[in-house]
Short mmCIF file of C-alpha atoms and ligand atoms in Angstrom, two decimals:
data_model
loop_
_atom_site.label_atom_id
_atom_site.label_comp_id
_atom_site.label_asym_id
_atom_site.label_seq_id
_atom_site.Cartn_x
_atom_site.Cartn_y
_atom_site.Cartn_z
CA UNK A 14 201.99 185.66 211.10
CA UNK A 15 204.58 183.13 209.86
CA UNK A 16 202.85 180.35 207.92
CA UNK A 17 204.72 177.05 207.40
CA UNK A 18 205.31 176.27 203.73
CA UNK A 19 204.24 172.70 203.03
CA UNK A 20 205.46 170.33 200.34
CA UNK A 21 202.65 168.13 199.01
CA UNK A 22 203.48 164.75 197.48
CA UNK A 23 200.53 163.05 195.78
CA UNK A 24 200.53 159.35 194.88
CA UNK A 25 197.85 158.18 192.47
CA UNK A 26 196.96 154.49 192.95
CA UNK A 27 197.33 152.16 195.94
CA UNK A 28 198.39 149.10 193.95
CA UNK A 29 201.79 147.41 194.03
CA UNK A 30 203.72 150.51 192.92
CA UNK A 31 201.73 153.20 194.73
CA UNK A 32 201.46 151.47 198.09
CA UNK A 33 205.13 150.47 198.28
CA UNK A 34 206.00 154.08 197.45
CA UNK A 35 203.66 155.53 200.10
CA UNK A 36 204.71 153.22 202.92
CA UNK A 37 208.38 154.00 202.40
CA UNK A 38 207.79 157.74 201.82
CA UNK A 39 205.84 157.99 205.02
CA UNK A 40 208.76 156.48 206.93
CA UNK A 41 211.36 158.65 205.16
CA UNK A 42 209.52 161.87 206.04
CA UNK A 43 208.29 160.84 209.49
CA UNK A 44 210.31 163.57 211.20
CA UNK A 45 209.61 166.28 208.62
CA UNK A 46 206.23 167.86 209.33
CA UNK A 47 206.57 170.22 206.36
CA UNK A 48 205.99 167.29 203.95
CA UNK A 49 202.41 166.08 203.47
CA UNK A 50 201.75 162.84 201.63
CA UNK A 51 198.45 162.16 199.85
CA UNK A 52 197.36 158.73 198.58
CA UNK A 53 194.47 158.51 196.13
CA UNK A 54 192.56 155.39 195.09
CA UNK A 55 189.05 154.47 193.97
CA UNK A 56 189.01 151.65 196.55
CA UNK A 57 189.59 151.47 200.29
CA UNK A 58 191.62 148.30 199.86
CA UNK A 59 194.87 147.12 198.28
CA UNK A 60 194.09 144.45 195.68
CA UNK A 61 196.46 141.51 195.30
CA UNK A 62 195.94 141.55 191.56
CA UNK A 63 198.31 138.63 190.97
CA UNK A 64 195.80 136.38 192.76
CA UNK A 65 192.60 137.53 191.03
CA UNK A 66 192.25 134.21 189.19
CA UNK A 67 191.94 132.40 192.55
CA UNK A 68 188.95 134.51 193.57
CA UNK A 69 187.32 133.86 190.16
CA UNK A 70 187.05 130.22 191.19
CA UNK A 71 186.97 129.92 194.98
CA UNK A 72 186.84 131.90 198.23
CA UNK A 73 190.24 133.54 198.63
CA UNK A 74 191.34 136.61 200.58
CA UNK A 75 192.86 138.89 197.94
CA UNK A 76 192.30 142.36 199.39
CA UNK A 77 193.86 144.09 202.38
CA UNK A 78 192.20 147.23 203.86
CA UNK A 79 194.41 150.28 203.23
CA UNK A 80 193.72 151.37 206.81
CA UNK A 81 195.90 148.44 207.95
CA UNK A 82 198.92 149.99 206.23
CA UNK A 83 198.12 153.61 206.96
CA UNK A 84 197.20 153.39 210.65
CA UNK A 85 199.39 155.69 212.76
CA UNK A 86 200.95 157.31 209.70
CA UNK A 87 200.08 160.89 210.60
CA UNK A 88 201.82 162.27 207.54
CA UNK A 89 199.58 160.41 205.02
CA UNK A 90 196.09 161.52 204.01
CA UNK A 91 194.01 159.02 202.06
CA UNK A 92 191.61 160.40 199.43
CA UNK A 93 188.94 158.00 198.21
CA UNK A 94 187.80 158.80 194.67
CA UNK A 95 188.19 158.35 190.95
CA UNK A 96 191.03 160.36 189.39
CA UNK A 97 189.44 162.10 186.41
CA UNK A 98 192.06 164.66 185.41
CA UNK A 99 195.81 165.14 185.76
CA UNK A 100 196.96 168.72 185.09
CA UNK A 101 200.71 168.43 184.60
CA UNK A 102 201.18 172.07 183.60
CA UNK A 103 199.47 173.62 186.60
CA UNK A 104 200.29 170.77 189.00
CA UNK A 105 196.94 169.49 190.18
CA UNK A 106 194.73 166.40 189.96
CA UNK A 107 190.95 166.15 190.06
CA UNK A 108 188.92 163.47 191.81
CA UNK A 109 185.35 162.46 191.21
CA UNK A 110 183.25 160.72 193.82
CA UNK A 111 180.70 159.24 191.40
CA UNK A 112 181.90 155.68 191.91
CA UNK A 113 181.91 156.06 195.67
CA UNK A 114 178.16 156.92 195.64
CA UNK A 115 178.46 160.14 197.61
CA UNK A 116 176.37 161.93 195.01
CA UNK A 117 176.33 165.25 196.87
CA UNK A 118 180.11 165.56 196.92
CA UNK A 119 181.76 167.98 194.49
CA UNK A 120 184.79 166.96 192.42
CA UNK A 121 187.89 167.67 194.48
CA UNK A 122 191.06 169.35 193.27
CA UNK A 123 194.38 168.44 194.88
CA UNK A 124 197.44 170.55 194.24
CA UNK A 125 200.85 168.88 194.28
CA UNK A 126 204.54 169.76 194.38
CA UNK A 127 205.50 166.21 193.44
CA UNK A 128 203.33 163.57 191.78
CA UNK A 129 203.64 159.79 191.40
CA UNK A 130 201.39 158.21 188.76
CA UNK A 131 200.72 154.54 189.63
CA UNK A 132 197.24 153.89 188.27
CA UNK A 133 197.93 150.45 186.77
CA UNK A 134 196.41 149.21 183.55
CA UNK A 135 193.10 148.27 181.92
CA UNK A 136 192.09 145.41 179.67
CA UNK A 137 192.87 146.00 176.00
CA UNK A 138 190.09 144.69 173.74
CA UNK A 139 191.95 145.94 170.64
CA UNK A 140 188.59 147.10 169.21
CA UNK A 141 187.81 143.51 168.22
CA UNK A 142 184.11 143.66 167.23
CA UNK A 143 181.76 142.55 170.02
CA UNK A 144 184.55 141.56 172.41
CA UNK A 145 184.24 144.30 175.02
CA UNK A 146 180.45 143.94 174.96
CA UNK A 147 180.29 140.15 175.44
CA UNK A 148 183.49 139.00 177.15
CA UNK A 149 184.36 139.03 180.83
CA UNK A 150 187.67 140.53 181.87
CA UNK A 151 189.86 139.92 184.93
CA UNK A 152 191.23 143.17 186.33
CA UNK A 153 189.15 144.10 189.36
CA UNK A 154 187.79 142.25 192.38
CA UNK A 155 184.26 142.53 190.92
CA UNK A 156 185.43 140.89 187.67
CA UNK A 157 186.60 137.80 189.53
CA UNK A 158 183.34 137.59 191.49
CA UNK A 159 181.29 137.97 188.30
CA UNK A 160 183.18 135.08 186.69
CA UNK A 161 182.70 132.88 189.74
CA UNK A 162 178.92 133.54 189.98
CA UNK A 163 178.49 133.10 186.24
CA UNK A 164 180.39 129.77 186.20
CA UNK A 165 178.17 128.42 188.95
CA UNK A 166 175.08 129.62 187.06
CA UNK A 167 176.20 127.89 183.86
CA UNK A 168 176.48 124.56 185.68
CA UNK A 169 173.13 125.12 187.39
CA UNK A 170 171.38 125.88 184.09
CA UNK A 171 173.10 122.96 182.31
CA UNK A 172 171.81 120.61 185.00
CA UNK A 173 168.22 121.02 183.74
CA UNK A 174 169.01 121.37 180.02
CA UNK A 175 167.97 118.18 178.21
CA UNK A 176 169.25 119.13 174.74
CA UNK A 177 172.87 117.86 174.65
CA UNK A 178 174.19 120.50 172.23
CA UNK A 179 172.70 123.35 174.21
CA UNK A 180 173.96 121.83 177.45
CA UNK A 181 177.47 121.68 175.99
CA UNK A 182 177.26 125.39 175.14
CA UNK A 183 176.57 126.21 178.79
CA UNK A 184 179.49 124.03 179.83
CA UNK A 185 182.02 125.37 177.29
CA UNK A 186 184.31 128.06 178.71
CA UNK A 187 186.54 130.01 176.32
CA UNK A 188 189.52 132.10 177.39
CA UNK A 189 191.23 134.48 174.96
CA UNK A 190 194.93 135.04 175.68
CA UNK A 191 197.50 132.39 176.58
CA UNK A 192 199.74 134.58 178.72
CA UNK A 193 200.10 134.31 182.47
CA UNK A 194 196.58 135.53 183.34
CA UNK A 195 194.81 133.33 180.75
CA UNK A 196 196.71 130.20 181.75
CA UNK A 197 196.27 130.76 185.49
CA UNK A 198 192.53 131.29 185.08
CA UNK A 199 192.03 128.38 182.64
CA UNK A 200 193.77 125.91 184.94
CA UNK A 201 191.99 127.10 188.10
CA UNK A 202 188.59 126.89 186.39
CA UNK A 203 189.27 123.52 184.75
CA UNK A 204 190.33 122.13 188.11
CA UNK A 205 186.94 123.09 189.53
CA UNK A 206 184.93 121.32 186.83
CA UNK A 207 184.81 117.92 188.56
CA UNK A 208 183.48 119.32 191.83
CA UNK A 209 180.84 121.41 190.02
CA UNK A 210 179.81 118.44 187.86
CA UNK A 211 179.32 116.35 190.97
CA UNK A 212 177.40 119.14 192.71
CA UNK A 213 174.99 119.50 189.75
CA UNK A 214 174.85 115.78 188.82
CA UNK A 215 176.43 116.34 185.42
CA UNK A 216 178.65 114.03 183.39
CA UNK A 217 182.21 115.23 184.27
CA UNK A 218 183.34 114.66 180.67
CA UNK A 219 180.97 117.38 179.37
CA UNK A 220 182.53 120.66 180.64
CA UNK A 221 185.12 122.05 178.22
CA UNK A 222 187.89 124.63 178.62
CA UNK A 223 189.21 126.19 175.41
CA UNK A 224 192.25 128.50 175.43
CA UNK A 225 192.93 130.63 172.34
CA UNK A 226 196.32 132.28 171.77
CA UNK A 227 197.45 134.37 168.81
CA UNK A 228 201.17 133.52 169.11
CA UNK A 229 202.48 130.10 168.17
CA UNK A 230 202.98 129.20 171.84
CA UNK A 231 201.48 130.01 175.22
CA UNK A 232 203.46 131.53 178.13
CA UNK A 233 205.99 132.92 175.68
CA UNK A 234 208.22 134.41 178.41
CA UNK A 235 209.11 130.90 179.73
CA UNK A 236 211.67 128.61 178.07
CA UNK A 237 210.69 125.90 175.56
CA UNK A 238 211.01 123.02 178.01
CA UNK A 239 208.85 124.69 180.63
CA UNK A 240 206.24 125.62 178.05
CA UNK A 241 206.11 122.00 176.84
CA UNK A 242 205.65 120.74 180.40
CA UNK A 243 202.95 123.34 181.08
CA UNK A 244 201.09 122.32 177.91
CA UNK A 245 201.34 118.67 179.00
CA UNK A 246 199.94 119.49 182.45
CA UNK A 247 197.11 121.56 180.94
CA UNK A 248 196.18 118.88 178.42
CA UNK A 249 196.06 116.37 181.26
CA UNK A 250 193.41 118.66 182.82
CA UNK A 251 191.45 118.44 179.55
CA UNK A 252 192.20 122.00 178.40
CA UNK A 253 192.11 122.47 174.62
CA UNK A 254 194.85 124.86 173.51
CA UNK A 255 194.56 126.62 170.14
CA UNK A 256 197.76 128.54 169.39
CA UNK A 257 198.32 130.58 166.21
CA UNK A 258 194.63 131.53 166.39
CA UNK A 259 193.27 135.06 166.29
CA UNK A 260 189.99 136.03 167.97
CA UNK A 261 188.34 138.14 165.26
CA UNK A 262 185.05 138.99 166.91
CA UNK A 263 182.08 137.97 169.03
CA UNK A 264 178.39 137.94 168.32
CA UNK A 265 175.32 137.11 170.38
CA UNK A 266 171.89 135.70 169.68
CA UNK A 267 169.40 134.92 172.48
CA UNK A 268 172.20 134.73 175.04
CA UNK A 269 174.20 132.29 172.90
CA UNK A 270 177.63 133.67 172.04
CA UNK A 271 179.79 132.89 169.05
CA UNK A 272 183.54 133.39 169.36
CA UNK A 273 184.81 134.06 165.85
CA UNK A 274 188.38 133.02 165.15
CA UNK A 275 190.90 132.61 162.39
CA UNK A 276 191.68 129.89 161.51
CA UNK A 277 188.81 127.72 162.71
CA UNK A 278 185.01 127.63 162.94
CA UNK A 279 183.16 129.93 165.35
CA UNK A 280 182.91 128.48 168.87
CA UNK A 281 179.41 128.48 170.41
CA UNK A 282 179.56 129.21 174.14
CA UNK A 283 177.99 131.17 176.99
CA UNK A 284 181.28 132.25 178.53
CA UNK A 285 184.24 134.09 177.09
CA UNK A 286 186.93 135.70 179.26
CA UNK A 287 189.38 138.02 177.52
CA UNK A 288 192.88 138.27 178.98
CA UNK A 289 194.67 139.08 175.72
CA UNK A 290 196.31 142.39 176.55
CA UNK A 291 196.50 145.56 178.60
CA UNK A 292 196.53 149.27 177.96
CA UNK A 293 196.87 152.40 180.03
CA UNK A 294 193.91 154.67 180.79
CA UNK A 295 193.28 157.53 178.33
CA UNK A 296 193.27 159.81 181.36
CA UNK A 297 197.07 159.60 181.39
CA UNK A 298 197.46 160.26 177.66
CA UNK A 299 195.16 163.30 178.05
CA UNK A 300 197.47 164.70 180.74
CA UNK A 301 199.92 165.66 178.00
CA UNK A 302 202.65 163.24 179.13
CA UNK A 303 204.48 161.60 176.23
CA UNK A 304 203.26 158.02 175.84
CA UNK A 305 204.51 154.98 173.93
CA UNK A 306 203.21 151.45 173.22
CA UNK A 307 200.06 150.50 175.22
CA UNK A 308 199.83 154.16 176.29
CA UNK A 309 202.64 153.75 178.85
CA UNK A 310 204.34 157.00 179.92
CA UNK A 311 207.85 157.69 178.64
CA UNK A 312 210.18 158.07 181.66
CA UNK A 313 213.90 158.69 182.09
CA UNK A 314 216.38 156.51 184.02
CA UNK A 315 215.04 157.94 187.31
CA UNK A 316 211.41 157.19 186.30
CA UNK A 317 210.65 160.91 185.89
CA UNK A 318 208.16 161.88 183.21
CA UNK A 319 209.74 163.59 180.22
CA UNK A 320 209.62 167.43 180.61
CA UNK A 321 208.11 167.09 184.11
CA UNK A 322 210.92 166.27 186.59
CA UNK A 323 208.55 166.70 189.54
CA UNK A 324 206.37 163.85 188.20
CA UNK A 325 207.20 160.13 188.35
CA UNK A 326 205.38 157.28 186.60
CA UNK A 327 205.79 153.76 187.97
CA UNK A 328 204.46 150.22 187.57
CA UNK A 329 202.32 149.39 184.53
CA UNK A 330 202.07 153.13 183.77
CA UNK A 331 205.80 153.58 183.14
CA UNK A 332 207.58 152.83 179.89
CA UNK A 333 210.91 152.25 181.63
CA UNK A 334 213.72 150.91 179.48
CA UNK A 335 216.20 148.19 180.42
CA UNK A 336 219.64 149.77 180.82
CA UNK A 337 221.92 148.89 177.89
CA UNK A 338 219.20 147.93 175.40
CA UNK A 339 216.00 149.35 173.99
CA UNK A 340 213.68 146.76 175.56
CA UNK A 341 210.86 148.02 177.78
CA UNK A 342 210.68 146.66 181.33
CA UNK A 343 207.68 144.28 181.35
CA UNK A 344 204.50 145.12 183.22
CA UNK A 345 204.68 142.96 186.35
CA UNK A 346 204.11 143.33 190.06
CA UNK A 347 207.79 142.74 190.92
CA UNK A 348 208.87 145.75 188.83
CA UNK A 349 206.04 147.95 190.15
CA UNK A 350 207.21 147.21 193.70
CA UNK A 351 210.88 147.93 193.00
CA UNK A 352 209.93 151.17 191.23
CA UNK A 353 207.69 152.24 194.12
CA UNK A 354 210.44 151.81 196.71
CA UNK A 355 213.04 153.51 194.51
CA UNK A 356 210.73 156.46 193.79
CA UNK A 357 210.18 157.00 197.52
CA UNK A 358 213.98 157.08 197.99
CA UNK A 359 214.36 159.47 195.07
CA UNK A 360 211.63 161.81 196.30
CA UNK A 361 213.48 162.03 199.60
CA UNK A 362 216.63 162.91 197.65
CA UNK A 363 214.83 165.41 195.43
CA UNK A 364 213.33 167.26 198.40
CA UNK A 365 216.75 167.22 200.08
CA UNK A 366 218.43 168.48 196.88
CA UNK A 367 220.58 165.35 196.51
CA UNK A 368 221.36 163.41 193.31
CA UNK A 369 218.83 160.75 192.31
CA UNK A 370 219.48 156.99 192.03
CA UNK A 371 219.04 155.33 188.64
CA UNK A 372 216.44 152.63 188.15
CA UNK A 373 217.97 149.20 187.50
CA UNK A 374 215.32 146.49 187.14
CA UNK A 375 216.07 143.33 189.09
CA UNK A 376 214.45 140.25 187.62
CA UNK A 377 213.60 137.97 190.53
CA UNK A 378 211.98 135.24 188.45
CA UNK A 379 208.62 134.27 187.06
CA UNK A 380 206.03 131.88 188.45
CA UNK A 381 202.81 130.80 186.73
CA UNK A 382 200.29 128.75 188.67
CA UNK A 383 198.67 125.78 186.92
CA UNK A 384 195.78 125.27 189.31
CA UNK A 385 195.83 125.26 193.08
CA UNK A 386 198.73 122.90 193.71
CA UNK A 387 201.01 123.22 190.70
CA UNK A 388 203.15 126.02 189.29
CA UNK A 389 205.88 126.44 186.72
CA UNK A 390 208.66 129.01 186.52
CA UNK A 391 212.06 130.02 187.73
CA UNK A 392 213.63 132.07 190.50
CA UNK A 393 216.90 134.00 190.37
CA UNK A 394 219.51 132.51 192.68
CA UNK A 395 222.78 133.99 193.96
CA UNK A 396 225.75 134.15 191.52
CA UNK A 397 223.48 134.58 188.52
CA UNK A 398 222.02 131.05 188.45
CA UNK A 399 218.35 130.18 188.09
CA UNK A 400 216.23 127.65 189.95
CA UNK A 401 213.73 126.16 187.49
CA UNK A 402 210.73 124.25 188.76
CA UNK A 403 207.39 122.75 187.89
CA UNK A 404 205.21 121.13 190.50
CA UNK A 405 203.99 121.64 194.03
CA UNK A 406 207.21 123.46 195.03
CA UNK A 407 206.30 126.09 192.42
CA UNK A 408 202.90 126.71 194.01
CA UNK A 409 204.59 127.20 197.39
CA UNK A 410 207.01 129.69 195.82
CA UNK A 411 204.10 131.54 194.18
CA UNK A 412 202.36 131.83 197.53
CA UNK A 413 205.59 132.92 199.24
CA UNK A 414 206.05 135.77 196.72
CA UNK A 415 202.63 137.20 197.56
CA UNK A 416 203.29 136.84 201.31
CA UNK A 417 206.73 138.50 200.91
CA UNK A 418 205.09 141.52 199.28
CA UNK A 419 202.76 141.98 202.27
CA UNK A 420 205.62 141.35 204.67
CA UNK A 421 207.72 144.11 203.07
CA UNK A 422 204.85 146.57 203.33
CA UNK A 423 204.42 145.66 207.00
CA UNK A 424 208.14 145.97 207.52
CA UNK A 425 208.07 149.58 206.33
CA UNK A 426 205.50 150.13 209.03
CA UNK A 427 207.57 148.33 211.64
CA UNK A 428 210.58 150.49 210.84
CA UNK A 429 208.36 153.54 211.06
CA UNK A 430 206.72 152.98 214.41
CA UNK A 431 209.05 150.48 216.01
CA UNK A 432 206.40 147.72 216.26
CA UNK A 433 203.78 145.95 214.12
C1 LIG B 21 195.04 138.08 186.93
C2 LIG B 21 196.42 138.71 186.95
C3 LIG B 21 197.50 137.94 187.38
C4 LIG B 21 198.78 138.53 187.44
N1 LIG B 21 199.82 137.77 187.89
C5 LIG B 21 201.04 138.33 188.01
C6 LIG B 21 202.13 137.58 188.55
O1 LIG B 21 201.98 136.41 188.89
N2 LIG B 21 203.33 138.20 188.67
C7 LIG B 21 203.51 139.51 188.31
O2 LIG B 21 204.63 140.04 188.48
N3 LIG B 21 202.52 140.25 187.77
C8 LIG B 21 201.28 139.70 187.61
N4 LIG B 21 200.24 140.43 187.10
C9 LIG B 21 200.50 141.83 186.70
C10 LIG B 21 200.51 142.74 187.93
O3 LIG B 21 199.35 142.52 188.69
C11 LIG B 21 200.61 144.20 187.49
O4 LIG B 21 201.74 144.37 186.68
C12 LIG B 21 200.70 145.09 188.74
O5 LIG B 21 199.48 145.04 189.47
C13 LIG B 21 201.00 146.55 188.36
O6 LIG B 21 201.10 147.31 189.53
P1 LIG B 21 200.71 148.86 189.51
O7 LIG B 21 201.06 149.40 190.84
O8 LIG B 21 201.25 149.49 188.29
O9 LIG B 21 199.12 148.87 189.32
P2 LIG B 21 197.98 148.16 190.17
O10 LIG B 21 198.52 147.18 191.13
O11 LIG B 21 196.97 147.69 189.17
O12 LIG B 21 197.35 149.37 191.00
C14 LIG B 21 196.67 150.44 190.40
C15 LIG B 21 195.80 151.10 191.47
O13 LIG B 21 195.26 152.28 190.91
C16 LIG B 21 193.87 152.38 191.24
N5 LIG B 21 193.24 153.15 190.15
C17 LIG B 21 193.31 152.90 188.83
N6 LIG B 21 192.70 153.88 188.14
C18 LIG B 21 192.22 154.75 189.05
C19 LIG B 21 191.50 155.99 188.96
N7 LIG B 21 191.15 156.54 187.78
N8 LIG B 21 191.18 156.62 190.09
C20 LIG B 21 191.53 156.11 191.32
N9 LIG B 21 192.22 154.96 191.46
C21 LIG B 21 192.56 154.29 190.34
C22 LIG B 21 193.40 150.94 191.32
O14 LIG B 21 192.24 150.82 192.15
C23 LIG B 21 194.64 150.25 191.92
O15 LIG B 21 194.58 150.21 193.32
C24 LIG B 21 198.96 139.88 187.02
C25 LIG B 21 197.86 140.64 186.59
C26 LIG B 21 196.60 140.06 186.55
C27 LIG B 21 195.43 140.89 186.10
#
């Protein structure tokens, strides 16, 4: 009997990079039944990670069920599970179902001909003593919900606390890291203080937001003028900004936390959120792929993993270099998306034995929200100019970027099936 030889393409991660890759791949191979596409993720939804800070403060729809993107795509199989092993030498990955609570299920092994690693990043606590144990992080949907519940609890407890110093501890919120995530979270939370104070009959001058940053300025990827205007806007919200300050540790006694810093006295609080850095999962380093700073995988100009041309790494996982200099492409959703689409095109070329297209990062701009109705940043305009903004327009642009991402994913589907 003549058995059809299949080509299996496995994509690990349904985030910005993985999902853009899968939706385009599925369309590219829609008439080729010999190619089977497999998507693996620990969740059944696509998380809009760039909007996690919103959910940490208020009700906000930041997940989209994967089934919405994969419906009618007969050439894609979704595998729900935790990737626990990547075997680059014998071309397979292993999935565990522990986190999906199907305790009877055995770990599953999936063989691949081509692999795309798009597993995103984790919080880097830099082994600062006590930090991982006592601080919240903001990476997953559950993290944002934990922060929101905890904030509400702190106000509720403070409402019946008669000792002023103790009450202030409940109402002091500390954020470590003055990059995009730290600033977006600090401003969203600070904006909510008045409403929570009113709800719990507290003096609105008592809640405090403290932002600690190691560098001598926050939002270091923006220009000096925009940083100054952001600092102004944040100070107007009552946010205390401590730049040039290193978080050196955290300790706890009877639920009371101390954030140790240098320079400066320890800060007593009940809430610390750490947004000071990212790293890549050890799982990827253990695969044998060559890794660089933050554990990102060294890739060539086509985003192929060194020594493994059948394997691509994209998004936060990839240590892609800017053409013409030795700067790494930053970890950001816009680059993950571009890399996902390009990798789908290149996989089509690879299977068809055609030359691959080089990766050229396109910087579309940068937008940082400063609360619900304000944002600062810039957008690339035609003929190499930049539109710089701070204000309500910025928040509309920020929203439009997120909507555009979903629109492009839908568009891949429209092109695939002719309607959506
Ligand atoms: C709060 C916050 C705000 C941000 N704001 C912006 C912004 O405004 N603009 C911007 O450009 N960037 C922003 N970023 C960065 C941006 O979100 C990331 O660079 C982007 O998500 C990277 O995309 P990715 O595809 O590499 O990974 P992700 O989008 O993180 O996707 C990784 C996927 O892999 C899955 N996964 C991970 N490990 C496993 C495993 N072991 N097994 C199974 N599944 C697994 C995850 O569930 C996830 O679906 C922000 C990040 C945060 C945290």
